[in-house]
Amino acid sequence: MTASLKQLPIQILLIMASCRHISSKTVGPTTPPLVPINPLQMDTRSVVLKGENKAERVELQNPVNLSLECIWTGNQKKQLNITGYWRKDGVEIQDSRVTVNLENQQYKLKQTFSIVNQESLGNYTCVFGNEAELEFILSAPQVGEKRDKPVVSYVGDFVVLTCKMEETKPKPNTWNWYKNNGTHKEEISEATEPHRYLISNDNWKTKLKVKNVSEADSGLYYCGAVYNISTSMSSVELKVITIMEPLKPFLSILVEVVILVAAILIYERSHAKKKETEANGPNSDPKNTQSQGEDNAAEENASVRQRKA
Amino acid sequence: MPPTAATNLGYKPPDGGWGWVVVFASFISIGFSYAFPKSLTIYFKEIQEYFSVSYSEIAWLSSVMLASMYAGGPISSMLVNRYGSRPVVMVGGLLVCTGMALASLGTTIIHLYLCVGVIGGFGLAFNLQPALTIIGTYFQVKRPLANGLAMTGSPVVLSTLAPLNQFLFDSFGWRGSFLILGSIVLNCCVAGALMRPVIKPAQFQPDNDSSMSSRKGSVEAAAENVGSQSAENSKNRSTGQSFVSRYIDISLFTHRGFLIYLIGNVVMFFGFFAPVVFLAPYAKHQGTDEYSAALLLSIFALVDMFIRPVTGFLGNSKWVRPRIQYFFSFAVSYNGVCHLLCPLASGYGGLVVYAVFFGLAFGMLSALLFEVLMDLVGAHRFSSAVGLVTIIECGPVLLGPPISGALVDIFGDYKYMYYACGVFMLVPGIFFFIMHYYNYKKLNEEQRQSVVVDLMTSEETVELKISQIKKPCNKTEDGSF
């Protein structure tokens, strides 16, 4: 009994220590380990900051150990020592505060991060005291050409939605399509509904053919380019309308044309009738004078009236 | 002063009044004819994805439409010769509307070729020829100005259709847009309704033995078919009319001026449209972004729009009108020089300067293109002439852009294409200058000869009449002479 009692505080201490260990692990999922675990590819990105805040986009395809370097040329004060630290997505990374010395009129901050998955991608900011900040935006290759206007299709017809990755960027492993289902994105699988969807992937391009659309198919569709590190998403909007929509302007313009043509022809008919009655009035028998070819005066009158009209 | 061949109209055209309404109607018809095929390119990308075809298969749509428009020329001319401009334009408008409406229901790309390309193209042909012809019947003195104003329709309608098509596409997709475009094109029928057949006043020239028919035409011409009148006139004009030549004037191939125009134009059209097509791609090749490249086209269209009426006005002035063929030759050569100098343009500023000068050149040439043909063959035969010219020009118009494209692909550089286009335009320009100098000389000679012949015949007629008055018994037997 006494032995177990004596062991109890030690056991409690051990449990507390292990709890702390566990809690520290769960607290920092967003904090990448500062020491590389696996032999990953080394890649270096360096940006020079000169008195202005800047941001640089970095696109990564595979998991890497990424070394980010910030160089700041300082300001008027030219302090010998300055505190620098790193932030990820606005939250200060633990144990990243260092003292930076002024060397060759420059301050340097360099750090290596292990970027392996979606969580480790994001915005990394190096901060020099309270003076200057420089941001690195890490992401998977983004889809460049995004269509901002919706694709319009008609009830009963099929529609082809496309996503295209620039060919200068790395080729995706594959493409996935998702439909916005209110709360979450649901993956569109050709296998489950082959009569409705047809997905054709072609390296940098993907096409989703939705057959026999109805108004319920309207909404946002997401295409995801799958890379080793993460999937980069883009969206396309589909709008389904009935044939009635374009039919209304068509019919209204048709009516306008018919009215105008009728008005022009009726005006002309009535105008011509007026002229005929005018010309025929004083010249009661123009045909009698024709054969003689002598009554030039009457002829001249008719032609002059014609020209005046 | 070199004579123009258009004085054989047989009546004095109004040169105003309702004529300006007709110019407006022609403005619309010509505008749709030229701008409609070009404006459809906005839909190509989506149609290409929808039908899963390559870009060249889609580009064929424009080519088929243009080819039908040019090939339908002679048929259009025959119909205009027989029925007059108004019915043909209205039928043309209906055809394009039907074609577009059917196309909106299309399920294959072939369906689109037939509906938009063939039917639509023919409909546009039935708009173009009559619109040009009717200007010749309404104007003589102010004809270059009227032509210039009517041809301005092309850039104006294109500038209107381009943003409209984009808006329709965003709202209705390609199917709905085709349907609505069909109804918009139906406004050509309104233009056709405005193309009232010209009222020809009575003639009382003693040597004109068609005075009986023309007297009949004084009051009733407004209600009567102009076609029947022109048929009567053609009967009186010459003997030996075969069935075909009653509808279309094949004797034009023996007409010197017509041949000059035809040969020059056939060569010229190889290099006519290609620089327009390749302006934006060339700019992008030089490194400008897409919006600036589109801006170049807008500058080009704007300059084009303003220079066409100005050219018409200049062509009408008393210094230029008698020598309008030289003005046209100058316009063609200027185009050629412009293209030859284009590769020297460096940077975006240079391209803007080129776009301005090219706009000037293109507009000048377009405004004069049909005016000089009217000047050469006369308004009477113009309808047949333009039909024959367009069907023969079909070839160069279709082959021009692909050949230029091939030159770009082979050499990987645009400058050879510009050199080629420059040569294709400069050579006909110089050809026109030389040939028209010769033609004007010949026409002067012929006119002097015909004046002499007229004097002789009128002297003979006077002598004959004097001798007849001296013998009254013969006159009563023969009746009127």
PDB file of N, CA, C and O in Angstrom, chain A residues 64-92:
ATOM      1  N   VAL A  64       7.884  19.596 -50.858  1.00  0.00           N
ATOM      2  CA  VAL A  64       9.294  20.023 -50.841  1.00  0.00           C
ATOM      3  C   VAL A  64       9.665  20.582 -49.487  1.00  0.00           C
ATOM      4  O   VAL A  64       8.795  20.943 -48.688  1.00  0.00           O
ATOM      5  N   ASN A  65      10.960  20.690 -49.276  1.00  0.00           N
ATOM      6  CA  ASN A  65      11.461  21.506 -48.168  1.00  0.00           C
ATOM      7  C   ASN A  65      11.768  22.857 -48.754  1.00  0.00           C
ATOM      8  O   ASN A  65      12.705  23.015 -49.518  1.00  0.00           O
ATOM      9  N   LEU A  66      10.943  23.828 -48.447  1.00  0.00           N
ATOM     10  CA  LEU A  66      11.075  25.128 -49.089  1.00  0.00           C
ATOM     11  C   LEU A  66      11.812  26.107 -48.186  1.00  0.00           C
ATOM     12  O   LEU A  66      11.438  26.296 -47.029  1.00  0.00           O
ATOM     13  N   SER A  67      12.862  26.704 -48.721  1.00  0.00           N
ATOM     14  CA  SER A  67      13.609  27.683 -47.945  1.00  0.00           C
ATOM     15  C   SER A  67      13.223  29.079 -48.403  1.00  0.00           C
ATOM     16  O   SER A  67      13.366  29.420 -49.563  1.00  0.00           O
ATOM     17  N   LEU A  68      12.666  29.866 -47.495  1.00  0.00           N
ATOM     18  CA  LEU A  68      12.245  31.218 -47.825  1.00  0.00           C
ATOM     19  C   LEU A  68      13.205  32.221 -47.203  1.00  0.00           C
ATOM     20  O   LEU A  68      13.529  32.123 -46.015  1.00  0.00           O
ATOM     21  N   GLU A  69      13.649  33.187 -48.003  1.00  0.00           N
ATOM     22  CA  GLU A  69      14.618  34.164 -47.516  1.00  0.00           C
ATOM     23  C   GLU A  69      14.097  35.574 -47.750  1.00  0.00           C
ATOM     24  O   GLU A  69      13.610  35.888 -48.834  1.00  0.00           O
ATOM     25  N   CYS A  70      14.187  36.412 -46.735  1.00  0.00           N
ATOM     26  CA  CYS A  70      13.798  37.807 -46.874  1.00  0.00           C
ATOM     27  C   CYS A  70      15.013  38.692 -46.665  1.00  0.00           C
ATOM     28  O   CYS A  70      15.742  38.508 -45.689  1.00  0.00           O
ATOM     29  N   ILE A  71      15.222  39.672 -47.534  1.00  0.00           N
ATOM     30  CA  ILE A  71      16.305  40.630 -47.360  1.00  0.00           C
ATOM     31  C   ILE A  71      15.698  42.017 -47.314  1.00  0.00           C
ATOM     32  O   ILE A  71      14.952  42.407 -48.215  1.00  0.00           O
ATOM     33  N   TRP A  72      16.021  42.748 -46.253  1.00  0.00           N
ATOM     34  CA  TRP A  72      15.470  44.090 -46.122  1.00  0.00           C
ATOM     35  C   TRP A  72      16.609  45.081 -46.042  1.00  0.00           C
ATOM     36  O   TRP A  72      17.559  44.862 -45.301  1.00  0.00           O
ATOM     37  N   THR A  73      16.523  46.160 -46.821  1.00  0.00           N
ATOM     38  CA  THR A  73      17.624  47.120 -46.838  1.00  0.00           C
ATOM     39  C   THR A  73      17.512  48.139 -45.715  1.00  0.00           C
ATOM     40  O   THR A  73      18.306  49.060 -45.630  1.00  0.00           O
ATOM     41  N   GLY A  74      16.547  47.992 -44.859  1.00  0.00           N
ATOM     42  CA  GLY A  74      16.468  48.855 -43.679  1.00  0.00           C
ATOM     43  C   GLY A  74      15.866  50.226 -43.968  1.00  0.00           C
ATOM     44  O   GLY A  74      15.482  50.549 -45.084  1.00  0.00           O
ATOM     45  N   ASN A  75      15.767  51.007 -42.923  1.00  0.00           N
ATOM     46  CA  ASN A  75      15.229  52.361 -43.060  1.00  0.00           C
ATOM     47  C   ASN A  75      16.224  53.367 -42.473  1.00  0.00           C
ATOM     48  O   ASN A  75      17.406  53.044 -42.315  1.00  0.00           O
ATOM     49  N   GLN A  76      15.715  54.590 -42.168  1.00  0.00           N
ATOM     50  CA  GLN A  76      16.622  55.650 -41.700  1.00  0.00           C
ATOM     51  C   GLN A  76      17.354  55.283 -40.426  1.00  0.00           C
ATOM     52  O   GLN A  76      18.495  55.640 -40.224  1.00  0.00           O
ATOM     53  N   LYS A  77      16.645  54.562 -39.558  1.00  0.00           N
ATOM     54  CA  LYS A  77      17.203  54.353 -38.214  1.00  0.00           C
ATOM     55  C   LYS A  77      18.491  53.536 -38.237  1.00  0.00           C
ATOM     56  O   LYS A  77      19.406  53.802 -37.483  1.00  0.00           O
ATOM     57  N   LYS A  78      18.549  52.510 -39.089  1.00  0.00           N
ATOM     58  CA  LYS A  78      19.742  51.652 -39.218  1.00  0.00           C
ATOM     59  C   LYS A  78      20.202  51.099 -37.874  1.00  0.00           C
ATOM     60  O   LYS A  78      21.336  51.253 -37.454  1.00  0.00           O
ATOM     61  N   GLN A  79      19.222  50.417 -37.202  1.00  0.00           N
ATOM     62  CA  GLN A  79      19.576  49.794 -35.915  1.00  0.00           C
ATOM     63  C   GLN A  79      20.522  48.628 -36.163  1.00  0.00           C
ATOM     64  O   GLN A  79      20.449  47.963 -37.193  1.00  0.00           O
ATOM     65  N   LEU A  80      21.375  48.351 -35.195  1.00  0.00           N
ATOM     66  CA  LEU A  80      22.312  47.237 -35.343  1.00  0.00           C
ATOM     67  C   LEU A  80      21.599  45.897 -35.240  1.00  0.00           C
ATOM     68  O   LEU A  80      21.865  44.974 -35.987  1.00  0.00           O
ATOM     69  N   ASN A  81      20.669  45.815 -34.256  1.00  0.00           N
ATOM     70  CA  ASN A  81      19.940  44.554 -34.083  1.00  0.00           C
ATOM     71  C   ASN A  81      18.461  44.795 -34.208  1.00  0.00           C
ATOM     72  O   ASN A  81      17.945  45.825 -33.759  1.00  0.00           O
ATOM     73  N   ILE A  82      17.765  43.851 -34.816  1.00  0.00           N
ATOM     74  CA  ILE A  82      16.311  43.968 -34.961  1.00  0.00           C
ATOM     75  C   ILE A  82      15.723  42.577 -34.783  1.00  0.00           C
ATOM     76  O   ILE A  82      16.365  41.572 -35.119  1.00  0.00           O
ATOM     77  N   THR A  83      14.517  42.522 -34.192  1.00  0.00           N
ATOM     78  CA  THR A  83      13.885  41.218 -34.002  1.00  0.00           C
ATOM     79  C   THR A  83      13.085  40.861 -35.231  1.00  0.00           C
ATOM     80  O   THR A  83      12.268  41.648 -35.701  1.00  0.00           O
ATOM     81  N   GLY A  84      13.309  39.646 -35.714  1.00  0.00           N
ATOM     82  CA  GLY A  84      12.528  39.185 -36.865  1.00  0.00           C
ATOM     83  C   GLY A  84      11.829  37.887 -36.525  1.00  0.00           C
ATOM     84  O   GLY A  84      12.339  37.085 -35.736  1.00  0.00           O
ATOM     85  N   TYR A  85      10.626  37.675 -37.117  1.00  0.00           N
ATOM     86  CA  TYR A  85       9.922  36.409 -36.899  1.00  0.00           C
ATOM     87  C   TYR A  85       9.060  36.090 -38.106  1.00  0.00           C
ATOM     88  O   TYR A  85       8.935  36.896 -39.022  1.00  0.00           O
ATOM     89  N   TRP A  86       8.499  34.881 -38.088  1.00  0.00           N
ATOM     90  CA  TRP A  86       7.665  34.413 -39.216  1.00  0.00           C
ATOM     91  C   TRP A  86       6.233  34.234 -38.774  1.00  0.00           C
ATOM     92  O   TRP A  86       5.956  33.865 -37.643  1.00  0.00           O
ATOM     93  N   ARG A  87       5.324  34.476 -39.712  1.00  0.00           N
ATOM     94  CA  ARG A  87       3.899  34.262 -39.462  1.00  0.00           C
ATOM     95  C   ARG A  87       3.346  33.345 -40.523  1.00  0.00           C
ATOM     96  O   ARG A  87       3.757  33.412 -41.697  1.00  0.00           O
ATOM     97  N   LYS A  88       2.420  32.455 -40.121  1.00  0.00           N
ATOM     98  CA  LYS A  88       1.719  31.668 -41.128  1.00  0.00           C
ATOM     99  C   LYS A  88       0.242  31.962 -41.018  1.00  0.00           C
ATOM    100  O   LYS A  88      -0.342  31.793 -39.955  1.00  0.00           O
ATOM    101  N   ASP A  89      -0.343  32.401 -42.116  1.00  0.00           N
ATOM    102  CA  ASP A  89      -1.764  32.758 -42.161  1.00  0.00           C
ATOM    103  C   ASP A  89      -2.136  33.713 -41.031  1.00  0.00           C
ATOM    104  O   ASP A  89      -3.188  33.600 -40.423  1.00  0.00           O
ATOM    105  N   GLY A  90      -1.240  34.651 -40.721  1.00  0.00           N
ATOM    106  CA  GLY A  90      -1.540  35.659 -39.719  1.00  0.00           C
ATOM    107  C   GLY A  90      -1.189  35.272 -38.299  1.00  0.00           C
ATOM    108  O   GLY A  90      -1.198  36.113 -37.411  1.00  0.00           O
ATOM    109  N   VAL A  91      -0.850  34.015 -38.087  1.00  0.00           N
ATOM    110  CA  VAL A  91      -0.530  33.555 -36.723  1.00  0.00           C
ATOM    111  C   VAL A  91       0.987  33.365 -36.605  1.00  0.00           C
ATOM    112  O   VAL A  91       1.610  32.744 -37.457  1.00  0.00           O
ATOM    113  N   GLU A  92       1.532  33.925 -35.551  1.00  0.00           N
ATOM    114  CA  GLU A  92       2.985  33.844 -35.379  1.00  0.00           C
ATOM    115  C   GLU A  92       3.412  32.405 -35.173  1.00  0.00           C
ATOM    116  O   GLU A  92       2.806  31.660 -34.404  1.00  0.00           O
TER     117      GLU A  92
END
